[in-house]
XYZ file of C-alpha atoms in Angstrom:
613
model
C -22.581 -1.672 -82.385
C -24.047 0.790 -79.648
C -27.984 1.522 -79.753
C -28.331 5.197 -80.922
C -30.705 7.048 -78.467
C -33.338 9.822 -79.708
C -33.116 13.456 -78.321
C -36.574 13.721 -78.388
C -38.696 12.734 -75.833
C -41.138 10.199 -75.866
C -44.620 10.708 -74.513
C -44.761 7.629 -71.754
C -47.636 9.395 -69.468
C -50.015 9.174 -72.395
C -52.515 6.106 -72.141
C -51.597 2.641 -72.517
C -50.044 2.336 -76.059
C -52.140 0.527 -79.638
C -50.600 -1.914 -80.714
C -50.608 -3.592 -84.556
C -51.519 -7.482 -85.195
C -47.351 -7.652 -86.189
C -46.501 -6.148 -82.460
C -45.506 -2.309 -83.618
C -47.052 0.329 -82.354
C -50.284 1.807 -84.221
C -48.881 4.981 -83.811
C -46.525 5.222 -87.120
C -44.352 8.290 -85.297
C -44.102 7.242 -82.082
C -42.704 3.183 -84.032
C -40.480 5.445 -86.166
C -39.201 6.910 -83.350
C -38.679 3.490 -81.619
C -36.974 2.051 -85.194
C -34.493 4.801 -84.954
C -33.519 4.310 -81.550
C -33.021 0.869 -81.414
C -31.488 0.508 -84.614
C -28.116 -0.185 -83.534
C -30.116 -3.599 -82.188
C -31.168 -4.280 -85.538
C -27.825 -4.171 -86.786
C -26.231 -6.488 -84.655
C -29.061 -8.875 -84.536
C -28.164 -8.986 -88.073
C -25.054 -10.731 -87.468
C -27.658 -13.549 -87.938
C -27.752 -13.629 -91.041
C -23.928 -13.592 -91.689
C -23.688 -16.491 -89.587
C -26.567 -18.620 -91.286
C -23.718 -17.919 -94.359
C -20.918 -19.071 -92.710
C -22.965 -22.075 -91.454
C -23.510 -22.659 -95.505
C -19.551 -22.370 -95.948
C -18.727 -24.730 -93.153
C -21.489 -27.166 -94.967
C -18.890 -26.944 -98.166
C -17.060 -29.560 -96.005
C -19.740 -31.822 -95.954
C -20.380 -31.521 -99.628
C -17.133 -32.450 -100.421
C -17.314 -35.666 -98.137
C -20.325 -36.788 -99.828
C -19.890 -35.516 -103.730
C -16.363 -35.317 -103.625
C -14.216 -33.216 -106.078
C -16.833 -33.018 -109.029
C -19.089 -30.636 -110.720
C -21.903 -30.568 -108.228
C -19.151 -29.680 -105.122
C -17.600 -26.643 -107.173
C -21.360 -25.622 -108.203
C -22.473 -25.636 -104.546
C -19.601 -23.891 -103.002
C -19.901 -21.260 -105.710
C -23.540 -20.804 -104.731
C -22.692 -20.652 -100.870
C -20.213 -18.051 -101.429
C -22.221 -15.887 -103.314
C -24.599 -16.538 -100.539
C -22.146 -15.181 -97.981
C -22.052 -12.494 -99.834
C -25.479 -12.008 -100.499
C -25.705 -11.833 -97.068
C -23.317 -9.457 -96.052
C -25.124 -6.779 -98.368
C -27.947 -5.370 -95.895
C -25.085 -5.169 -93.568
C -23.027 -3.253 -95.439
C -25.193 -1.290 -97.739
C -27.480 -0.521 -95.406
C -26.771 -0.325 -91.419
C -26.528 2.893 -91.322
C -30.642 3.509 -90.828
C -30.405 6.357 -93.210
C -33.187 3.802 -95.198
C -34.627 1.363 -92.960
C -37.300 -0.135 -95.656
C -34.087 -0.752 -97.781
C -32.368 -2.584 -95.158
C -35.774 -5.420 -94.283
C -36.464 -5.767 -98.105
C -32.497 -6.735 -98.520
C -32.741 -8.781 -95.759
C -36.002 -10.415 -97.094
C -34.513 -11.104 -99.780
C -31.352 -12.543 -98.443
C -33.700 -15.086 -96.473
C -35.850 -16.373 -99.705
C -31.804 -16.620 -100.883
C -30.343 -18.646 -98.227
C -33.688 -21.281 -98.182
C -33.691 -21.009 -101.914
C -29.970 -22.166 -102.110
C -30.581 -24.681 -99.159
C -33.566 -25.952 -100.866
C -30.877 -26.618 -104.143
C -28.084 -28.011 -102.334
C -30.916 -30.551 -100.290
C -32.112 -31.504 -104.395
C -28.288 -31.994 -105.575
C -27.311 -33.793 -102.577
C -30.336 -36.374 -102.315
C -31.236 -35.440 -98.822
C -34.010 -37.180 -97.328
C -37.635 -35.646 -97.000
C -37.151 -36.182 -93.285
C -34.013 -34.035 -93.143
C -35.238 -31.021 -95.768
C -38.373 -30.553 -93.173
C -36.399 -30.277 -90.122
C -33.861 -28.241 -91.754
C -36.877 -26.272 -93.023
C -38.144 -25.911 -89.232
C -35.076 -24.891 -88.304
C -34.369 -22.551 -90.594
C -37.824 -20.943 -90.208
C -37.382 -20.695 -86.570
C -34.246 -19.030 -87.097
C -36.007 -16.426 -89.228
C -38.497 -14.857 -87.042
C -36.592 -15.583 -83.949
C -33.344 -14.299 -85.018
C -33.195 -12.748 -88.082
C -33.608 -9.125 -87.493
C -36.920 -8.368 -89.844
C -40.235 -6.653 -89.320
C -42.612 -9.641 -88.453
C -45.039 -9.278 -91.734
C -42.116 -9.688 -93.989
C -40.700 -12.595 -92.106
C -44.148 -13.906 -91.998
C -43.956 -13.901 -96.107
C -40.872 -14.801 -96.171
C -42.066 -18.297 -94.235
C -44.850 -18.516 -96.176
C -42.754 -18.266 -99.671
C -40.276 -20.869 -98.205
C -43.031 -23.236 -96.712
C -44.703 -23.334 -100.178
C -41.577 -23.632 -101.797
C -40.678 -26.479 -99.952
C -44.280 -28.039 -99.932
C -44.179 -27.984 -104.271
C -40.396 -28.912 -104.319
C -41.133 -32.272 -102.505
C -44.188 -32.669 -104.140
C -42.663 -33.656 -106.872
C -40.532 -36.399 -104.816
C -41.741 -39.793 -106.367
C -41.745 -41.529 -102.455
C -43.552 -38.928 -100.947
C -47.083 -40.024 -99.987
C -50.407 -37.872 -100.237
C -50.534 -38.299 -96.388
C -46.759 -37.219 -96.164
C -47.331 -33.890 -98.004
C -50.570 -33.386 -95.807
C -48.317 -33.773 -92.581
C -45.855 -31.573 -93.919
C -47.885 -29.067 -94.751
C -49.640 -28.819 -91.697
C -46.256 -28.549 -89.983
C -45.099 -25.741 -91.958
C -48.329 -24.190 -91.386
C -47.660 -24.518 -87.406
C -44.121 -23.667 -87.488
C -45.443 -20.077 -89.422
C -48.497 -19.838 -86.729
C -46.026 -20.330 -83.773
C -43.258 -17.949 -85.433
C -45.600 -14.820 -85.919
C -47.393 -15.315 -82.620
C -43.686 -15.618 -80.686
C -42.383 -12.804 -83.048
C -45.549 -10.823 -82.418
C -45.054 -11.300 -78.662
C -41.260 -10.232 -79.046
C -41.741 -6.935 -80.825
C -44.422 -5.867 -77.942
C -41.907 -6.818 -75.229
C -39.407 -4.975 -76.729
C -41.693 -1.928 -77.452
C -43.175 -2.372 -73.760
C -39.169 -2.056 -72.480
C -38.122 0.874 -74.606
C -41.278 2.678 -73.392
C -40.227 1.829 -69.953
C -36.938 2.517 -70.265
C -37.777 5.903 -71.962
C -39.876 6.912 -68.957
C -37.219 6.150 -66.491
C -34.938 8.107 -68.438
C -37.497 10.812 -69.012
C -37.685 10.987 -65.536
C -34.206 10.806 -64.465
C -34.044 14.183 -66.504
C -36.845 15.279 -64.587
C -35.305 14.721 -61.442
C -31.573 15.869 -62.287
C -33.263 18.821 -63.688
C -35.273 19.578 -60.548
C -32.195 18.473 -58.415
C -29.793 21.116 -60.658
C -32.661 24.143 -59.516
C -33.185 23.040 -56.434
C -28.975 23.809 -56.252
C -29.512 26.794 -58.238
C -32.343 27.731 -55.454
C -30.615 27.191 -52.526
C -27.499 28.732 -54.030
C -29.349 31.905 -54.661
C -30.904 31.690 -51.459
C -27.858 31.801 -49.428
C -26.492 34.651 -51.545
C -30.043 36.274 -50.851
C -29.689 35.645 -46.964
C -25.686 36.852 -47.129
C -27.249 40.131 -49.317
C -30.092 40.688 -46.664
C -27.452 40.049 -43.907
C -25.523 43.351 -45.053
C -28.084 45.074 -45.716
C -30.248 44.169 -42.968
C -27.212 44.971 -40.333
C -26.307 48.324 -42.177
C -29.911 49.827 -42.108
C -30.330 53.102 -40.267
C -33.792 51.914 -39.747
C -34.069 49.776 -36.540
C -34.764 46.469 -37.431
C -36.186 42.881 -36.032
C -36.881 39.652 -36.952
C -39.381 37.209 -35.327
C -41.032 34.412 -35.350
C -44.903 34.491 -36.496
C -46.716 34.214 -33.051
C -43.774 35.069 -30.807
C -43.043 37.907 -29.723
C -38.910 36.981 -28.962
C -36.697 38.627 -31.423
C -34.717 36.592 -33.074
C -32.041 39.216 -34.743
C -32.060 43.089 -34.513
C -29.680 45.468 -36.254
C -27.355 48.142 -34.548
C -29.814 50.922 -35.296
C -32.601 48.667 -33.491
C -29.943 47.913 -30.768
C -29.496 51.979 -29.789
C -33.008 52.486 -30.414
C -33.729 49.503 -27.466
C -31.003 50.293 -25.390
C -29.159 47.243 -25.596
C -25.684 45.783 -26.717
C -25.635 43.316 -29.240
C -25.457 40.368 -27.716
C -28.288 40.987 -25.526
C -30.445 41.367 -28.241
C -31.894 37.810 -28.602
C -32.745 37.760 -24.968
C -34.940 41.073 -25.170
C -38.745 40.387 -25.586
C -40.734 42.858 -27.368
C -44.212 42.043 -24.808
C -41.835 43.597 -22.227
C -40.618 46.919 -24.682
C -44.415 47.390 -26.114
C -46.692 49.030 -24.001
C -49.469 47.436 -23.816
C -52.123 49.601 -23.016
C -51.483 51.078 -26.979
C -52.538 47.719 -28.338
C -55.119 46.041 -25.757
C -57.741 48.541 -27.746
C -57.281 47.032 -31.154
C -55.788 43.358 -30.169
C -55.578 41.052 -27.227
C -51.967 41.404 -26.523
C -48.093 41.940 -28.233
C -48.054 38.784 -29.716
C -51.954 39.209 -31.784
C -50.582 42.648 -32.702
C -47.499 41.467 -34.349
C -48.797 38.659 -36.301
C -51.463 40.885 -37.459
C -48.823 42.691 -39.509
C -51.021 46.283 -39.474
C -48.806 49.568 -39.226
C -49.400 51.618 -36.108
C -47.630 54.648 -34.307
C -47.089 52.410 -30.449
C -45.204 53.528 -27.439
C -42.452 51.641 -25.786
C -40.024 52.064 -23.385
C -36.495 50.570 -24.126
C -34.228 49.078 -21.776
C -32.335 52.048 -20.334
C -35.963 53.490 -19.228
C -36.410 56.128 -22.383
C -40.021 56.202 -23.181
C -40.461 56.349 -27.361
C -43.010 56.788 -29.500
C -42.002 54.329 -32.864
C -44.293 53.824 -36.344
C -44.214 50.214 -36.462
C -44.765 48.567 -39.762
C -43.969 44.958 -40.290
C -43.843 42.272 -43.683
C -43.753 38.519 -44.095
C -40.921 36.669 -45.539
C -38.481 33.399 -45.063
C -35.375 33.637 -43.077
C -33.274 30.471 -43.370
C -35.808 28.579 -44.326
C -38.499 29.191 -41.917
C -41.282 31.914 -41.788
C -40.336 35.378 -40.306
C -41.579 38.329 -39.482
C -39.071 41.825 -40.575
C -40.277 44.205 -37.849
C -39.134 48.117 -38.721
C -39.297 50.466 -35.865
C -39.200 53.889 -37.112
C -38.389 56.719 -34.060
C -41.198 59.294 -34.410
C -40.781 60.525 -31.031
C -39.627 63.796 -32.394
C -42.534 64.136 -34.707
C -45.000 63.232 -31.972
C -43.375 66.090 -29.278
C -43.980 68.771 -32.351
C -47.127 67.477 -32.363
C -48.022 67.832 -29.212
C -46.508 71.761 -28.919
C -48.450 72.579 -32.025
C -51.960 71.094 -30.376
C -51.481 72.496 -27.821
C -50.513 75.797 -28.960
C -53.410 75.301 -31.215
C -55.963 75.042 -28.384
C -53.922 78.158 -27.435
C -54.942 79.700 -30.526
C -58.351 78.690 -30.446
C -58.654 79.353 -26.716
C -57.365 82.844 -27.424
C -59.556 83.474 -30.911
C -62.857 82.465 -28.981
C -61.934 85.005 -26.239
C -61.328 87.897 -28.988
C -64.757 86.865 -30.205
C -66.598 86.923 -26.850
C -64.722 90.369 -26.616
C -65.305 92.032 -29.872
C -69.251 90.543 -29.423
C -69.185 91.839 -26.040
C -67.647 95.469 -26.711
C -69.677 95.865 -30.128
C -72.905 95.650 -27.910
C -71.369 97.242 -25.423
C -70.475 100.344 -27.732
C -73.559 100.362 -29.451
C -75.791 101.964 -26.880
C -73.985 105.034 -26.371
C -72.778 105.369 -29.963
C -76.839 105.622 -30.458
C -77.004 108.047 -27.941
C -74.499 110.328 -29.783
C -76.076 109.427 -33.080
C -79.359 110.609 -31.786
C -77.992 113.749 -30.211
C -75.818 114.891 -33.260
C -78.949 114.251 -35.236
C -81.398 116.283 -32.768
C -78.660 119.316 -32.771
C -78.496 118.732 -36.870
C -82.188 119.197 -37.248
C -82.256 121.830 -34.444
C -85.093 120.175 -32.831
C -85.131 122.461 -29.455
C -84.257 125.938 -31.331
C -81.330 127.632 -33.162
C -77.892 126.854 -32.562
C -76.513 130.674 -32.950
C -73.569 129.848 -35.050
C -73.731 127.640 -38.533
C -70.432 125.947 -37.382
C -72.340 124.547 -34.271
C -74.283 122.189 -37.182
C -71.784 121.576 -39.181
C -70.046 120.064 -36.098
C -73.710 118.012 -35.251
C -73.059 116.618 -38.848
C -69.493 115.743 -38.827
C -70.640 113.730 -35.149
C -73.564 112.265 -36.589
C -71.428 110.589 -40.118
C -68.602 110.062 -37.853
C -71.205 108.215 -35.577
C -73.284 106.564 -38.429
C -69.943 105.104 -39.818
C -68.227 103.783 -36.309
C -71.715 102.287 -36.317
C -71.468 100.359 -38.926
C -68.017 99.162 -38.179
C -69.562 98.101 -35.111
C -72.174 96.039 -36.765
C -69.767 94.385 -38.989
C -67.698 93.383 -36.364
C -70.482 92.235 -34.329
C -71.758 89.893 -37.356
C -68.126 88.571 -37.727
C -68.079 87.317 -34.301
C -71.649 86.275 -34.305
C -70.790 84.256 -37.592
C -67.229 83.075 -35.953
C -69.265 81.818 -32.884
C -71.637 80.192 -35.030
C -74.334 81.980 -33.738
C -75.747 84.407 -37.127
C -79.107 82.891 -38.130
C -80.098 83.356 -41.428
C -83.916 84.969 -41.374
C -84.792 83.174 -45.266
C -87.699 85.122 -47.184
C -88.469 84.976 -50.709
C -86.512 88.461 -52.086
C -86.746 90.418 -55.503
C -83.092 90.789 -56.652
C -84.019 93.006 -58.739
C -85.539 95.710 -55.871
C -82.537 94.513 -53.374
C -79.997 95.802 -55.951
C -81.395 99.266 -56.286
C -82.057 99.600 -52.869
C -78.333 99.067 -52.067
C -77.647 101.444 -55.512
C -79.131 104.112 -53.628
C -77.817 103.299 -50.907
C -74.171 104.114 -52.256
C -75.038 106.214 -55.079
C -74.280 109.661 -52.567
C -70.883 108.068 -52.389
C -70.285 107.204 -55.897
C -71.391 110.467 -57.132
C -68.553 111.951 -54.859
C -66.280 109.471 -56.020
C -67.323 110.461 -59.718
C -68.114 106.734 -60.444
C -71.235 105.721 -62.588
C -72.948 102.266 -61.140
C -75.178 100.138 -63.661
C -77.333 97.052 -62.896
C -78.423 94.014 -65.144
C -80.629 92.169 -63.461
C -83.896 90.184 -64.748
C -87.410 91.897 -63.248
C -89.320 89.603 -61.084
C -85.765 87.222 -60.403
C -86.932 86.131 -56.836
C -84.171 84.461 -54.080
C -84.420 83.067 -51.240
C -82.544 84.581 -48.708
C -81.492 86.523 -45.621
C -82.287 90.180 -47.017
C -80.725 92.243 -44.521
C -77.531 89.885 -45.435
C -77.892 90.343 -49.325
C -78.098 93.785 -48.706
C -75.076 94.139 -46.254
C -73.253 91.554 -49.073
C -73.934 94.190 -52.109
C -73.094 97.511 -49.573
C -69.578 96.150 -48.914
C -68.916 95.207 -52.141
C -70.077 98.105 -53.801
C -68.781 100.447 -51.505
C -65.115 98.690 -51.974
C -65.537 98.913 -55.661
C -66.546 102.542 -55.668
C -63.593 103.716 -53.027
C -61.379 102.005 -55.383
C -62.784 103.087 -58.711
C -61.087 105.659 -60.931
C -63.114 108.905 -61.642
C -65.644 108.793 -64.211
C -65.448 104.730 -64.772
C -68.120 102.668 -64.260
C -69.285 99.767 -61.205
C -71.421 97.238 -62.983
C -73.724 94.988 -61.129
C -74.800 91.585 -63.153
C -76.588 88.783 -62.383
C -76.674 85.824 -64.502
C -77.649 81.960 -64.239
C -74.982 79.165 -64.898
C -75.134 75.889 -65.005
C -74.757 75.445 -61.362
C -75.623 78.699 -60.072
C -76.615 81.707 -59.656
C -74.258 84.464 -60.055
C -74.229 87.991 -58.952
C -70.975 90.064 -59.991
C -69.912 93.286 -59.434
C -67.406 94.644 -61.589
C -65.155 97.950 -61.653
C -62.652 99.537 -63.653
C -60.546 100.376 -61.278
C -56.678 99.922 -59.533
C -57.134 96.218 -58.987
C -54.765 93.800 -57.053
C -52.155 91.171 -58.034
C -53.577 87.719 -57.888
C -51.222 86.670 -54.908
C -52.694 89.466 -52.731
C -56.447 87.897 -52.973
C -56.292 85.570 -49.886
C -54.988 87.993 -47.717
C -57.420 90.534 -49.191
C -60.077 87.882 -47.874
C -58.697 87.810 -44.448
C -60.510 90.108 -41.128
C -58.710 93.426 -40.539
C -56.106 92.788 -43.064
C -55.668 95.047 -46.253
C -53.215 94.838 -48.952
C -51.603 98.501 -48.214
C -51.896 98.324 -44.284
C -49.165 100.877 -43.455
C -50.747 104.156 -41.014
C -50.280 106.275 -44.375
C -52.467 103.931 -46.656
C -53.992 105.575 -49.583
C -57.826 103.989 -48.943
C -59.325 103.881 -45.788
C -61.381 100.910 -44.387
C -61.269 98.392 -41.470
C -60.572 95.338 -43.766
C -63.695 93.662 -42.738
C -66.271 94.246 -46.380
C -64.599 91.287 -48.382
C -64.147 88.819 -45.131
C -67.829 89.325 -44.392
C -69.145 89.270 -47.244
C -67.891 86.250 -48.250
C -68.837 84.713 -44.860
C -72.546 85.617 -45.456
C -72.263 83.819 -48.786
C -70.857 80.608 -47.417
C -73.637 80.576 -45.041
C -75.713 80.587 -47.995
C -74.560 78.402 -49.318
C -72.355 79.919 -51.748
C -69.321 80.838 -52.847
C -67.461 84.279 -53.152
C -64.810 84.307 -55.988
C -62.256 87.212 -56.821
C -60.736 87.787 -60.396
C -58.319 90.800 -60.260
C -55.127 91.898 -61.733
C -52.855 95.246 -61.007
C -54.120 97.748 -62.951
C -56.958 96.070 -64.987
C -59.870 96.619 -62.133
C -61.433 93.818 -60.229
C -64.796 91.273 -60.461
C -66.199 89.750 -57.165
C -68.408 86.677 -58.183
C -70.790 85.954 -55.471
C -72.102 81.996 -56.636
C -75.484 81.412 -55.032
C -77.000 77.631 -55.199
C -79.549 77.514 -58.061
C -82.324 75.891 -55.657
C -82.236 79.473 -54.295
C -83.951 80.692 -57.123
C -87.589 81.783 -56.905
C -88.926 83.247 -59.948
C -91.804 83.345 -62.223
C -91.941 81.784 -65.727
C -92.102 84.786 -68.018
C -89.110 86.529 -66.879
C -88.165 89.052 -68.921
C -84.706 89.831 -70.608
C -82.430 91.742 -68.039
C -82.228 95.591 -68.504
C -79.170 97.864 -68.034
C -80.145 100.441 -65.604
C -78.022 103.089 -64.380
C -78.590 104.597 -60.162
């Protein structure tokens, strides 16, 4: 019968195992375990005790030589057959582990059944002391040597049988005191020497099915890791077939190298046009002789440093057939057939680096040209200025009629139409002359402490003349004794421009508000009107120099373009931030957002007050 093997594994890189005084394993699951899987052992080591029967039916043969055909012969080979029988039972009943404490206490039983009807027949058939203790010696031997029991209860079975026999021939009328002494200390021995060899033949066998359990434990290891490493290498050569396609398909050039060399190994067509050469030459081409190397020798020693650095960088090379290319070269580790490899990409930006160049340079163009118009318009404003004074200062003397009577009234209306046409060209002048200043970055802010609150009316009268013309009421809210710190002459020109553009495009008899308030981050001055407005998409051009929304010859408003674009340039060099909120229609709010550190003002400020110019 085969040995039935367990499916689960046994633990053999634990520590050493514990073992009992009887040889099995202090660990009850791990003997279990070791019971079930040897069992098929058991069984056919329990052929032993069949044969021990048959040995009992053969001895029918002797019986009958020495009793012959009587009473005592038909009594004896009664008992031996129902000893064969008796034997058979564990085997049959049994074997098939289902119960293994079933199968040793049958067998245990069979033994004490098999000495007990030896120890009969040796009584019926007058055997000699001599013989019945070798036979006993025998016997015993056989049991824990062959008999397929767990050593304690062959160790009481010998003990049961040894007694036995020691009180059975104790009663034998020629046995001697001395006899039964020597007897007894034989039995004793044979027991001491049975349980110390069955002892050392359970741990043998436990010590070789722990043995063979870690071979086989790690012959599953190994077929297991031999099966993935097939599995692995399997995938991997679909993987390198996969990259092969894909890697010879890609419109993006592509190499491979080796880590520190600078030979390429494999390139794809696109990498093949993009060099300049076939094919076939490709594995002879050398990217230290493609690679400029004045665009690495700032950053790395050479090619070969800048390659196995892996870092993406826009280079310049020159291919084979003498084109000169500008290429974004990015780069990533990975295995190729087994070895390390660098995928090089070379990505053709030479297109994107011409269009570059054209648009710096027509930049610098740009800038060349804007810091000419500035020098100009600087230049002509001061150049303009002088005589426009001059005719300002005539008109004005002719106006007042300073050296006598001009005859004819029209004569000073004229002197006033020169002197407002004057006085305005002037101040378009002015504002031009700050734009370029600012432009140039050369306006310098003259910083004082200034009361907001006297600025604002200041500038109220200012543009009140206007505003009455126009029909348009103008309010301020401002608290008294609100201090800032700031270029006055700028404030002012800030609040003209703006309140002059909301006035020229108020509606009669609305009204241009003027508020300042604090926020959490600054403070904010904000003049408001009710009048035409503009869509939200028109603001940035609105916020341009010498650009209007309506900028046809027949526009509506008149007005260089310049209020909003300087005004908010005075506020940036503030600090600040100018803000419009306007829709078509609905009238529009310029927020002018000073920083709060700007703020000088006293304690006990008081509430702000609507006043009206």
């Amino acid at each position: 019968m085969s040995t039935t093997i367990s499916t689960q594994p046994v633990d053999t890189n634990s520590d050493q195992p514990v073992y009992r005084w009887d040889g099995e394993f202090a660990d009850r699951t791990l003997e279990a375990r070791f019971v079930k899987d040897t069992w098929g052992e058991v069984v056919a080591r329990s052929r032993a005790v069949m044969l021990a029967g048959l040995v009992f039916m053969v001895a029918a043969g002797v019986d009958y030589i020495t009793l012959g055909y009587s009473q005592a012969f038909l009594q004896l080979l009664a008992l031996r057959v129902l000893t064969l029988i008796v034997a058979f039972v564990p085997v049959v009943l049994f074997s098939d582990g289902r119960d293994p404490k079933a199968f040793y206490a049958s067998v245990s039983f069979t033994q004490i059944y098999l000495f007990t009807v030896f120890l009969m027949s040796s009584i019926v058939g007058t055997s000699p002391v001599r013989d019945m203790a070798v036979a006993t010696i025998v016997i015993l031997f056989t049991y824990y040597i062959a008999v397929p029991n767990r050593l304690h209860l062959n160790a009481l079975v010998g003990v049961v049988c040894s007694a036995a026999l020691i009180v059975t021939i104790g009663f034998t009328p020629d046995i001697s005191l001395y006899g039964l002494l020597v007897l007894s200390v034989m039995c004793v021995t044979v027991n001491f020497v049975g349980i110390q060899l069955g002892r050392l033949w359970g741990r043998l066998r436990r010590t070789e099915y722990l043995s063979m359990e870690h071979h086989k434990t790690m012959a599953g290891r190994l077929a297991e890791e031999i099966a993935e490493r097939q599995v692995a290498e399997t995938e991997a050569r679909a993987n390198e077939r996969s990259f092969e396609g894909v890697f010879r398909a890609a419109p993006l050039p592509l190499v491979l190298v080796h880590p520190g060399e600078t030979k390429i190994q494999l390139g794809n067509r696109a990498a093949c046009d993009l060099l300049g050469v076939r094919p076939e030459e490709m594995k002879t081409l050398d990217l230290q002789k493609v690679i400029e190397a004045r665009m690495v020798e700032n950053r790395f020693e050479d090619v070969k440093t800048f390659l196995s650095a892996r870092e993406p960088a826009e280079i310049a090379i020159e291919s084979a057939d003498g084109r000169h290319l500008w290429v974004n070269v990015t780069s990533s580790a990975m295995r190729y057939r087994g070895a390390p490899t660098i995928l090089i990409a070379l990505h053709d930006i030479t297109h994107r680096r011409e269009e570059e160049e054209r648009l710096r340079d027509a930049r610098d163009v740009a800038d060349s040209a804007n810091r000419s118009k500035t020098e100009f318009l600087a230049n002509m404003s001061h150049e303009l200025r002088t005589p426009l004074n001059a005719i300002i200062g005539f008109s004005e003397a002719l106006d007042r009629e300073i050296y006598g009577a001009l005859g004819n009234d029209r004569y000073k209306e004229y002197a006033q139409d020169i002197h407002s046409s004057g006085i305005h060209l002037l101040n378009i002048i002015n504002d031009i002359l700050d734009l370029s200043k600012i432009e140039a970055d050369k306006f310098e802010l003259a910083e004082e402490i200034v009361s907001l609150e006297d600025t604002i009316d200041t500038v109220m009268r200012i543009v009140a003349t206007r505003a009455d013309q126009a029909g348009v009421k103008l309010e301020r809210s401002v608290k008294s004794g609100l201090g800032v710190n700031c270029d006055e002459r700028a404030l002012k020109q800030i609040l003209i421009n703006l309140l002059s553009n909301a006035v020229k495009f108020s509606r009669e008899k609305t009204t241009v508000r003027v508020n300042v308030t604090e926020t959490d981050t600054a403070l904010r001055i904000a003049v408001i009107d009710q009048g035409i407005g503009m869509a939200p998409e028109d603001i940035p051009e609105a916020l341009e120099p010498f650009r209007q929304i309506d900028g046809t010859l027949t526009r509506t408003y008149e007005g260089t373009g310049l209020g909003l674009p300087l005004a908010r340039r005075l506020t940036e060099l503030h600090g600040g931030q100018l803000t419009i909120e306007s829709a078509r229609g609905e009238g529009t709010s310029v927020l002018i957002d000073l920083p709060l550190e700007r703020i000088d003002a006293p304690a006990d400020q008081n509430e702000p007050e609507i006043v009206s110019a």
